[in-house]
């Protein structure tokens, strides 16, 4: 089974994100939105696993890199995150290695100590990405590797789902840390099914706004194939977007589709205190 974090707008966290088996919090929202912070802190306090993202995807069009250790670890303490994603630099393997190493050095002296650290390999070619993977996986303190929905498709020259399936198959011969799938494309349910069907046991978790954003965008999803009719616009609005009753019902259906694809059709999520 693959654990799933369902990312949704701040306004519907309890109803939609609460269906996930784990949670993913975004550093920039933890630092700016008290309600968002309180939700994830409650999930953690109730015994749930909260992964803290460094917001690199959301900052792709501006800084092109995740937030630094100071910001991420401050946010981690605020929500009680068990896992944090170290700073990475989009499409730049050497810069990501330097940023991740610096992050781990600063984290060693921080007051709050998460249980696990995740690194995210980067590159513009497959060779650069694999070199980045090897270097990051060898760093003391790295427990997980995140597979980007941006750099992996670029380096493997395929759509997100197909690229990551090929990437994971190639990594199997290398061994290394467990893998987390960062986000997904229109084929996320199909991708999750395929990882399980192909025996990719290194893939342990995924986070995605698939259920929320495809419902909000009104894009049909074929439950049989596990693919949406087309790609949704990116990035999703995680702060201001409201869903109609019909859209929210559809988002819940899509969340169930993702969970089923990941092997959690009967699993009950950890409930946050009211």
PDB file of C-alpha atoms in Angstrom:
ATOM      1  CA  UNK A   1       0.000   0.000   0.000  1.00  0.00           C
ATOM      2  CA  UNK A   2       1.012   3.591  -0.635  1.00  0.00           C
ATOM      3  CA  UNK A   3       0.167   6.275   1.918  1.00  0.00           C
ATOM      4  CA  UNK A   4      -1.654   9.275   0.474  1.00  0.00           C
ATOM      5  CA  UNK A   5      -1.811  12.930   1.505  1.00  0.00           C
ATOM      6  CA  UNK A   6      -4.753  14.756  -0.065  1.00  0.00           C
ATOM      7  CA  UNK A   7      -3.937  18.428  -0.539  1.00  0.00           C
ATOM      8  CA  UNK A   8      -6.880  20.824  -0.611  1.00  0.00           C
ATOM      9  CA  UNK A   9      -7.831  24.446  -0.182  1.00  0.00           C
ATOM     10  CA  UNK A  10      -7.544  25.879   3.316  1.00  0.00           C
ATOM     11  CA  UNK A  11     -11.334  26.207   3.350  1.00  0.00           C
ATOM     12  CA  UNK A  12     -12.059  22.465   3.058  1.00  0.00           C
ATOM     13  CA  UNK A  13      -9.136  20.831   4.845  1.00  0.00           C
ATOM     14  CA  UNK A  14     -11.158  18.860   7.364  1.00  0.00           C
ATOM     15  CA  UNK A  15     -13.663  17.487   4.881  1.00  0.00           C
ATOM     16  CA  UNK A  16     -11.228  16.572   2.098  1.00  0.00           C
ATOM     17  CA  UNK A  17      -7.636  16.430   3.380  1.00  0.00           C
ATOM     18  CA  UNK A  18      -8.876  14.551   6.433  1.00  0.00           C
ATOM     19  CA  UNK A  19      -9.587  11.579   4.169  1.00  0.00           C
ATOM     20  CA  UNK A  20      -5.880  11.002   3.556  1.00  0.00           C
ATOM     21  CA  UNK A  21      -3.830   8.389   5.394  1.00  0.00           C
ATOM     22  CA  UNK A  22      -1.099  10.995   6.009  1.00  0.00           C
ATOM     23  CA  UNK A  23      -0.846  14.776   5.627  1.00  0.00           C
ATOM     24  CA  UNK A  24       1.315  17.176   3.655  1.00  0.00           C
ATOM     25  CA  UNK A  25       1.694  20.757   4.900  1.00  0.00           C
ATOM     26  CA  UNK A  26       3.291  23.547   2.875  1.00  0.00           C
ATOM     27  CA  UNK A  27       5.800  25.749   4.680  1.00  0.00           C
ATOM     28  CA  UNK A  28       4.666  29.053   3.158  1.00  0.00           C
ATOM     29  CA  UNK A  29       1.060  28.437   4.259  1.00  0.00           C
ATOM     30  CA  UNK A  30       2.037  27.248   7.749  1.00  0.00           C
ATOM     31  CA  UNK A  31       3.933  30.509   8.252  1.00  0.00           C
ATOM     32  CA  UNK A  32       1.082  32.722   7.035  1.00  0.00           C
ATOM     33  CA  UNK A  33      -2.283  31.063   7.761  1.00  0.00           C
ATOM     34  CA  UNK A  34      -3.207  30.309  11.412  1.00  0.00           C
ATOM     35  CA  UNK A  35      -6.174  28.103  10.482  1.00  0.00           C
ATOM     36  CA  UNK A  36      -4.029  26.012   8.155  1.00  0.00           C
ATOM     37  CA  UNK A  37      -1.370  25.674  10.850  1.00  0.00           C
ATOM     38  CA  UNK A  38      -3.916  24.707  13.509  1.00  0.00           C
ATOM     39  CA  UNK A  39      -5.378  21.988  11.281  1.00  0.00           C
ATOM     40  CA  UNK A  40      -2.051  20.269  10.688  1.00  0.00           C
ATOM     41  CA  UNK A  41      -0.949  20.682  14.297  1.00  0.00           C
ATOM     42  CA  UNK A  42      -4.152  18.933  15.359  1.00  0.00           C
ATOM     43  CA  UNK A  43      -3.561  16.098  12.895  1.00  0.00           C
ATOM     44  CA  UNK A  44      -0.067  15.620  14.285  1.00  0.00           C
ATOM     45  CA  UNK A  45      -1.272  15.771  17.891  1.00  0.00           C
ATOM     46  CA  UNK A  46      -3.852  13.090  17.083  1.00  0.00           C
ATOM     47  CA  UNK A  47      -1.069  10.729  16.013  1.00  0.00           C
ATOM     48  CA  UNK A  48      -1.040  11.410  12.289  1.00  0.00           C
ATOM     49  CA  UNK A  49       2.052  11.657  10.089  1.00  0.00           C
ATOM     50  CA  UNK A  50       2.615  15.172   8.779  1.00  0.00           C
ATOM     51  CA  UNK A  51       5.181  15.763   6.041  1.00  0.00           C
ATOM     52  CA  UNK A  52       6.322  19.364   5.662  1.00  0.00           C
ATOM     53  CA  UNK A  53       7.077  20.499   2.122  1.00  0.00           C
ATOM     54  CA  UNK A  54       9.562  23.294   1.462  1.00  0.00           C
ATOM     55  CA  UNK A  55       7.133  24.903  -1.056  1.00  0.00           C
ATOM     56  CA  UNK A  56       9.542  24.601  -4.015  1.00  0.00           C
ATOM     57  CA  UNK A  57       6.713  23.781  -6.447  1.00  0.00           C
ATOM     58  CA  UNK A  58       4.719  26.826  -5.369  1.00  0.00           C
ATOM     59  CA  UNK A  59       7.843  29.015  -5.704  1.00  0.00           C
ATOM     60  CA  UNK A  60       8.899  27.596  -9.081  1.00  0.00           C
ATOM     61  CA  UNK A  61       7.925  30.741 -10.973  1.00  0.00           C
ATOM     62  CA  UNK A  62       9.623  33.124  -8.529  1.00  0.00           C
ATOM     63  CA  UNK A  63      12.713  31.856  -6.686  1.00  0.00           C
ATOM     64  CA  UNK A  64      12.934  28.433  -8.353  1.00  0.00           C
ATOM     65  CA  UNK A  65      13.950  26.808  -5.074  1.00  0.00           C
ATOM     66  CA  UNK A  66      12.454  25.586  -1.823  1.00  0.00           C
ATOM     67  CA  UNK A  67      12.515  27.617   1.359  1.00  0.00           C
ATOM     68  CA  UNK A  68      15.640  27.401   3.562  1.00  0.00           C
ATOM     69  CA  UNK A  69      16.112  25.478   6.799  1.00  0.00           C
ATOM     70  CA  UNK A  70      15.228  28.424   9.049  1.00  0.00           C
ATOM     71  CA  UNK A  71      11.745  28.754   7.558  1.00  0.00           C
ATOM     72  CA  UNK A  72      11.095  25.028   7.143  1.00  0.00           C
ATOM     73  CA  UNK A  73      12.161  24.048  10.651  1.00  0.00           C
ATOM     74  CA  UNK A  74      10.197  26.932  12.180  1.00  0.00           C
ATOM     75  CA  UNK A  75       7.106  25.680  10.371  1.00  0.00           C
ATOM     76  CA  UNK A  76       7.904  22.077  11.322  1.00  0.00           C
ATOM     77  CA  UNK A  77       7.855  22.976  15.011  1.00  0.00           C
ATOM     78  CA  UNK A  78       4.547  24.821  14.574  1.00  0.00           C
ATOM     79  CA  UNK A  79       2.746  21.756  13.181  1.00  0.00           C
ATOM     80  CA  UNK A  80       4.765  18.952  14.784  1.00  0.00           C
ATOM     81  CA  UNK A  81       5.906  17.597  11.417  1.00  0.00           C
ATOM     82  CA  UNK A  82       7.499  14.157  11.510  1.00  0.00           C
ATOM     83  CA  UNK A  83       9.132  14.523   8.088  1.00  0.00           C
ATOM     84  CA  UNK A  84      10.616  17.607   6.432  1.00  0.00           C
ATOM     85  CA  UNK A  85      11.768  18.164   2.863  1.00  0.00           C
ATOM     86  CA  UNK A  86      15.201  19.746   2.586  1.00  0.00           C
ATOM     87  CA  UNK A  87      15.767  22.725   0.309  1.00  0.00           C
ATOM     88  CA  UNK A  88      16.210  21.879  -3.363  1.00  0.00           C
ATOM     89  CA  UNK A  89      16.915  24.002  -6.459  1.00  0.00           C
ATOM     90  CA  UNK A  90      14.750  23.151  -9.449  1.00  0.00           C
ATOM     91  CA  UNK A  91      16.579  21.409 -12.321  1.00  0.00           C
ATOM     92  CA  UNK A  92      20.019  21.984 -10.738  1.00  0.00           C
ATOM     93  CA  UNK A  93      21.676  18.890  -9.272  1.00  0.00           C
ATOM     94  CA  UNK A  94      24.889  20.428  -7.870  1.00  0.00           C
ATOM     95  CA  UNK A  95      23.030  23.388  -6.344  1.00  0.00           C
ATOM     96  CA  UNK A  96      20.520  21.004  -4.772  1.00  0.00           C
ATOM     97  CA  UNK A  97      23.302  18.927  -3.213  1.00  0.00           C
ATOM     98  CA  UNK A  98      24.847  22.075  -1.733  1.00  0.00           C
ATOM     99  CA  UNK A  99      21.468  23.354  -0.477  1.00  0.00           C
ATOM    100  CA  UNK A 100      20.521  19.988   1.040  1.00  0.00           C
ATOM    101  CA  UNK A 101      23.892  19.621   2.768  1.00  0.00           C
ATOM    102  CA  UNK A 102      23.581  23.129   4.188  1.00  0.00           C
ATOM    103  CA  UNK A 103      20.029  22.367   5.323  1.00  0.00           C
ATOM    104  CA  UNK A 104      21.126  19.246   7.220  1.00  0.00           C
ATOM    105  CA  UNK A 105      23.995  21.124   8.890  1.00  0.00           C
ATOM    106  CA  UNK A 106      21.658  23.854  10.098  1.00  0.00           C
ATOM    107  CA  UNK A 107      19.033  21.316  11.154  1.00  0.00           C
ATOM    108  CA  UNK A 108      21.535  19.525  13.395  1.00  0.00           C
ATOM    109  CA  UNK A 109      21.636  22.569  15.679  1.00  0.00           C
ATOM    110  CA  UNK A 110      17.918  23.358  15.537  1.00  0.00           C
ATOM    111  CA  UNK A 111      15.732  23.070  18.621  1.00  0.00           C
ATOM    112  CA  UNK A 112      13.036  21.085  16.798  1.00  0.00           C
ATOM    113  CA  UNK A 113      14.154  17.730  15.433  1.00  0.00           C
ATOM    114  CA  UNK A 114      11.846  15.928  12.975  1.00  0.00           C
ATOM    115  CA  UNK A 115      12.031  12.157  12.680  1.00  0.00           C
ATOM    116  CA  UNK A 116      13.044  12.024   9.016  1.00  0.00           C
ATOM    117  CA  UNK A 117      14.556  14.208   6.297  1.00  0.00           C
ATOM    118  CA  UNK A 118      13.659  13.982   2.613  1.00  0.00           C
ATOM    119  CA  UNK A 119      15.895  15.087  -0.255  1.00  0.00           C
ATOM    120  CA  UNK A 120      14.686  15.843  -3.798  1.00  0.00           C
ATOM    121  CA  UNK A 121      17.076  15.061  -6.689  1.00  0.00           C
ATOM    122  CA  UNK A 122      17.196  17.598  -9.510  1.00  0.00           C
ATOM    123  CA  UNK A 123      18.642  17.840 -13.004  1.00  0.00           C
ATOM    124  CA  UNK A 124      17.970  18.689 -16.634  1.00  0.00           C
ATOM    125  CA  UNK A 125      19.162  15.345 -18.015  1.00  0.00           C
ATOM    126  CA  UNK A 126      18.721  11.775 -16.815  1.00  0.00           C
ATOM    127  CA  UNK A 127      22.450  11.478 -16.111  1.00  0.00           C
ATOM    128  CA  UNK A 128      22.470  14.649 -14.006  1.00  0.00           C
ATOM    129  CA  UNK A 129      19.369  13.547 -12.112  1.00  0.00           C
ATOM    130  CA  UNK A 130      20.816  10.102 -11.328  1.00  0.00           C
ATOM    131  CA  UNK A 131      24.072  11.698 -10.188  1.00  0.00           C
ATOM    132  CA  UNK A 132      22.024  13.972  -7.940  1.00  0.00           C
ATOM    133  CA  UNK A 133      20.110  10.974  -6.603  1.00  0.00           C
ATOM    134  CA  UNK A 134      23.270   9.025  -5.807  1.00  0.00           C
ATOM    135  CA  UNK A 135      24.833  11.991  -3.993  1.00  0.00           C
ATOM    136  CA  UNK A 136      21.722  12.818  -1.973  1.00  0.00           C
ATOM    137  CA  UNK A 137      20.944   9.197  -1.073  1.00  0.00           C
ATOM    138  CA  UNK A 138      24.473   8.871   0.312  1.00  0.00           C
ATOM    139  CA  UNK A 139      24.175  11.889   2.626  1.00  0.00           C
ATOM    140  CA  UNK A 140      24.053  10.949   6.332  1.00  0.00           C
ATOM    141  CA  UNK A 141      20.648  11.892   7.688  1.00  0.00           C
ATOM    142  CA  UNK A 142      18.630  11.480   4.487  1.00  0.00           C
ATOM    143  CA  UNK A 143      15.856   8.951   5.069  1.00  0.00           C
ATOM    144  CA  UNK A 144      13.602   9.534   2.059  1.00  0.00           C
ATOM    145  CA  UNK A 145      13.892  10.635  -1.563  1.00  0.00           C
ATOM    146  CA  UNK A 146      11.156  12.712  -3.191  1.00  0.00           C
ATOM    147  CA  UNK A 147      10.415  12.285  -6.903  1.00  0.00           C
ATOM    148  CA  UNK A 148       9.547  15.655  -8.395  1.00  0.00           C
ATOM    149  CA  UNK A 149       6.682  16.121 -10.850  1.00  0.00           C
ATOM    150  CA  UNK A 150       8.851  18.732 -12.603  1.00  0.00           C
ATOM    151  CA  UNK A 151      12.405  17.421 -12.973  1.00  0.00           C
ATOM    152  CA  UNK A 152      11.697  13.698 -13.416  1.00  0.00           C
ATOM    153  CA  UNK A 153       9.432  14.201 -16.468  1.00  0.00           C
ATOM    154  CA  UNK A 154      11.986  16.589 -17.990  1.00  0.00           C
ATOM    155  CA  UNK A 155      14.849  14.161 -17.447  1.00  0.00           C
ATOM    156  CA  UNK A 156      13.004  11.051 -18.667  1.00  0.00           C
ATOM    157  CA  UNK A 157      11.233  12.863 -21.504  1.00  0.00           C
ATOM    158  CA  UNK A 158       7.786  11.525 -20.650  1.00  0.00           C
ATOM    159  CA  UNK A 159       4.610  12.667 -18.840  1.00  0.00           C
ATOM    160  CA  UNK A 160       4.777  12.656 -15.049  1.00  0.00           C
ATOM    161  CA  UNK A 161       3.248   9.218 -14.421  1.00  0.00           C
ATOM    162  CA  UNK A 162       5.157   7.393 -17.148  1.00  0.00           C
ATOM    163  CA  UNK A 163       8.422   9.180 -16.268  1.00  0.00           C
ATOM    164  CA  UNK A 164       8.255   8.266 -12.592  1.00  0.00           C
ATOM    165  CA  UNK A 165       7.390   4.654 -13.338  1.00  0.00           C
ATOM    166  CA  UNK A 166      10.488   4.451 -15.520  1.00  0.00           C
ATOM    167  CA  UNK A 167      12.567   6.303 -12.937  1.00  0.00           C
ATOM    168  CA  UNK A 168      11.541   3.993 -10.079  1.00  0.00           C
ATOM    169  CA  UNK A 169      12.287   0.929 -12.197  1.00  0.00           C
ATOM    170  CA  UNK A 170      15.791   2.291 -12.870  1.00  0.00           C
ATOM    171  CA  UNK A 171      16.365   3.107  -9.203  1.00  0.00           C
ATOM    172  CA  UNK A 172      15.491  -0.445  -8.161  1.00  0.00           C
ATOM    173  CA  UNK A 173      18.918  -1.622  -9.321  1.00  0.00           C
ATOM    174  CA  UNK A 174      20.603   1.083  -7.230  1.00  0.00           C
ATOM    175  CA  UNK A 175      18.814   0.469  -3.946  1.00  0.00           C
ATOM    176  CA  UNK A 176      18.611   3.388  -1.544  1.00  0.00           C
ATOM    177  CA  UNK A 177      16.023   5.166   0.614  1.00  0.00           C
ATOM    178  CA  UNK A 178      12.273   4.812   0.336  1.00  0.00           C
ATOM    179  CA  UNK A 179      10.555   7.048  -2.220  1.00  0.00           C
ATOM    180  CA  UNK A 180       7.819   9.688  -1.973  1.00  0.00           C
ATOM    181  CA  UNK A 181       5.894  10.811  -5.069  1.00  0.00           C
ATOM    182  CA  UNK A 182       5.617  14.605  -5.017  1.00  0.00           C
ATOM    183  CA  UNK A 183       2.320  15.586  -6.642  1.00  0.00           C
ATOM    184  CA  UNK A 184       1.027  13.999  -9.813  1.00  0.00           C
ATOM    185  CA  UNK A 185      -0.532  14.668 -13.196  1.00  0.00           C
ATOM    186  CA  UNK A 186      -3.844  13.742 -14.812  1.00  0.00           C
ATOM    187  CA  UNK A 187      -2.898  10.048 -14.552  1.00  0.00           C
ATOM    188  CA  UNK A 188      -2.181   9.895 -10.810  1.00  0.00           C
ATOM    189  CA  UNK A 189      -4.673   7.081  -9.961  1.00  0.00           C
ATOM    190  CA  UNK A 190      -3.289   5.028 -12.856  1.00  0.00           C
ATOM    191  CA  UNK A 191       0.282   5.742 -11.723  1.00  0.00           C
ATOM    192  CA  UNK A 192      -0.412   4.575  -8.173  1.00  0.00           C
ATOM    193  CA  UNK A 193      -2.038   1.378  -9.439  1.00  0.00           C
ATOM    194  CA  UNK A 194       0.930   0.720 -11.722  1.00  0.00           C
ATOM    195  CA  UNK A 195       3.525   1.181  -8.979  1.00  0.00           C
ATOM    196  CA  UNK A 196       1.692  -1.428  -6.936  1.00  0.00           C
ATOM    197  CA  UNK A 197       1.131  -3.768  -9.887  1.00  0.00           C
ATOM    198  CA  UNK A 198       4.804  -3.594 -10.857  1.00  0.00           C
ATOM    199  CA  UNK A 199       5.950  -4.331  -7.329  1.00  0.00           C
ATOM    200  CA  UNK A 200       7.625  -0.970  -6.706  1.00  0.00           C
ATOM    201  CA  UNK A 201       7.836  -1.508  -2.967  1.00  0.00           C
ATOM    202  CA  UNK A 202      10.232   1.413  -2.496  1.00  0.00           C
ATOM    203  CA  UNK A 203       7.350   3.803  -3.258  1.00  0.00           C
ATOM    204  CA  UNK A 204       5.853   4.453   0.158  1.00  0.00           C
ATOM    205  CA  UNK A 205       3.807   7.657  -0.142  1.00  0.00           C
ATOM    206  CA  UNK A 206       2.339  10.375  -2.335  1.00  0.00           C
ATOM    207  CA  UNK A 207       0.854  13.826  -1.906  1.00  0.00           C
ATOM    208  CA  UNK A 208      -1.380  15.507  -4.448  1.00  0.00           C
ATOM    209  CA  UNK A 209      -4.142  18.066  -4.967  1.00  0.00           C
ATOM    210  CA  UNK A 210      -5.569  15.784  -7.705  1.00  0.00           C
ATOM    211  CA  UNK A 211      -8.947  15.197  -6.006  1.00  0.00           C
ATOM    212  CA  UNK A 212      -9.432  18.851  -5.080  1.00  0.00           C
ATOM    213  CA  UNK A 213      -8.184  20.568  -8.208  1.00  0.00           C
ATOM    214  CA  UNK A 214      -9.682  18.298 -10.871  1.00  0.00           C
ATOM    215  CA  UNK A 215     -13.072  18.572  -9.184  1.00  0.00           C
ATOM    216  CA  UNK A 216     -12.691  22.350  -8.890  1.00  0.00           C
ATOM    217  CA  UNK A 217     -11.666  22.549 -12.554  1.00  0.00           C
ATOM    218  CA  UNK A 218     -14.600  20.433 -13.725  1.00  0.00           C
ATOM    219  CA  UNK A 219     -12.339  18.007 -15.599  1.00  0.00           C
ATOM    220  CA  UNK A 220     -13.828  14.507 -15.977  1.00  0.00           C
ATOM    221  CA  UNK A 221     -11.841  11.571 -14.619  1.00  0.00           C
ATOM    222  CA  UNK A 222     -12.343   8.064 -15.981  1.00  0.00           C
ATOM    223  CA  UNK A 223     -12.451   5.750 -12.962  1.00  0.00           C
ATOM    224  CA  UNK A 224     -11.688   2.698 -15.082  1.00  0.00           C
ATOM    225  CA  UNK A 225      -8.483   4.031 -16.647  1.00  0.00           C
ATOM    226  CA  UNK A 226      -7.539   6.269 -13.722  1.00  0.00           C
ATOM    227  CA  UNK A 227      -6.896   9.205 -16.040  1.00  0.00           C
ATOM    228  CA  UNK A 228      -8.469  12.646 -16.369  1.00  0.00           C
ATOM    229  CA  UNK A 229      -9.558  13.947 -19.754  1.00  0.00           C
ATOM    230  CA  UNK A 230      -6.827  16.605 -19.755  1.00  0.00           C
ATOM    231  CA  UNK A 231      -4.291  18.274 -17.486  1.00  0.00           C
ATOM    232  CA  UNK A 232      -5.573  20.788 -14.945  1.00  0.00           C
ATOM    233  CA  UNK A 233      -3.987  24.224 -14.781  1.00  0.00           C
ATOM    234  CA  UNK A 234      -1.133  24.566 -12.319  1.00  0.00           C
ATOM    235  CA  UNK A 235      -0.469  25.434  -9.617  1.00  0.00           C
ATOM    236  CA  UNK A 236      -3.826  24.951  -7.839  1.00  0.00           C
ATOM    237  CA  UNK A 237      -5.385  27.693  -5.718  1.00  0.00           C
ATOM    238  CA  UNK A 238      -4.937  26.480  -2.143  1.00  0.00           C
ATOM    239  CA  UNK A 239      -6.037  29.637  -0.346  1.00  0.00           C
ATOM    240  CA  UNK A 240      -9.115  31.327  -1.772  1.00  0.00           C
ATOM    241  CA  UNK A 241     -10.979  28.773  -3.901  1.00  0.00           C
ATOM    242  CA  UNK A 242     -14.405  27.707  -2.644  1.00  0.00           C
ATOM    243  CA  UNK A 243     -16.106  24.555  -3.950  1.00  0.00           C
ATOM    244  CA  UNK A 244     -19.805  24.209  -4.644  1.00  0.00           C
ATOM    245  CA  UNK A 245     -21.640  21.334  -2.996  1.00  0.00           C
ATOM    246  CA  UNK A 246     -21.512  19.398  -6.250  1.00  0.00           C
ATOM    247  CA  UNK A 247     -17.792  20.036  -6.687  1.00  0.00           C
ATOM    248  CA  UNK A 248     -17.051  18.956  -3.140  1.00  0.00           C
ATOM    249  CA  UNK A 249     -18.975  15.727  -3.640  1.00  0.00           C
ATOM    250  CA  UNK A 250     -16.964  15.088  -6.795  1.00  0.00           C
ATOM    251  CA  UNK A 251     -13.718  15.868  -4.930  1.00  0.00           C
ATOM    252  CA  UNK A 252     -14.640  13.276  -2.300  1.00  0.00           C
ATOM    253  CA  UNK A 253     -15.283  10.744  -5.065  1.00  0.00           C
ATOM    254  CA  UNK A 254     -11.887  11.458  -6.593  1.00  0.00           C
ATOM    255  CA  UNK A 255     -10.209  11.208  -3.194  1.00  0.00           C
ATOM    256  CA  UNK A 256     -11.718   7.735  -2.823  1.00  0.00           C
ATOM    257  CA  UNK A 257     -10.465   6.865  -6.311  1.00  0.00           C
ATOM    258  CA  UNK A 258      -6.902   7.890  -5.390  1.00  0.00           C
ATOM    259  CA  UNK A 259      -7.026   6.032  -2.073  1.00  0.00           C
ATOM    260  CA  UNK A 260      -8.358   2.906  -3.759  1.00  0.00           C
ATOM    261  CA  UNK A 261      -5.595   3.076  -6.384  1.00  0.00           C
ATOM    262  CA  UNK A 262      -3.073   3.290  -3.553  1.00  0.00           C
ATOM    263  CA  UNK A 263      -4.574   0.258  -1.807  1.00  0.00           C
ATOM    264  CA  UNK A 264      -6.454   2.038   0.984  1.00  0.00           C
ATOM    265  CA  UNK A 265     -10.075   1.538  -0.023  1.00  0.00           C
ATOM    266  CA  UNK A 266     -11.126   0.503   3.487  1.00  0.00           C
ATOM    267  CA  UNK A 267      -8.623   2.445   5.614  1.00  0.00           C
ATOM    268  CA  UNK A 268      -9.944   5.084   7.983  1.00  0.00           C
ATOM    269  CA  UNK A 269      -7.897   8.299   8.385  1.00  0.00           C
ATOM    270  CA  UNK A 270      -6.756   9.690  11.728  1.00  0.00           C
ATOM    271  CA  UNK A 271      -9.383  12.149  12.907  1.00  0.00           C
ATOM    272  CA  UNK A 272      -8.238  15.576  14.070  1.00  0.00           C
ATOM    273  CA  UNK A 273      -9.718  16.842  17.358  1.00  0.00           C
ATOM    274  CA  UNK A 274     -12.666  19.138  16.811  1.00  0.00           C
TER     275      UNK A 274
END
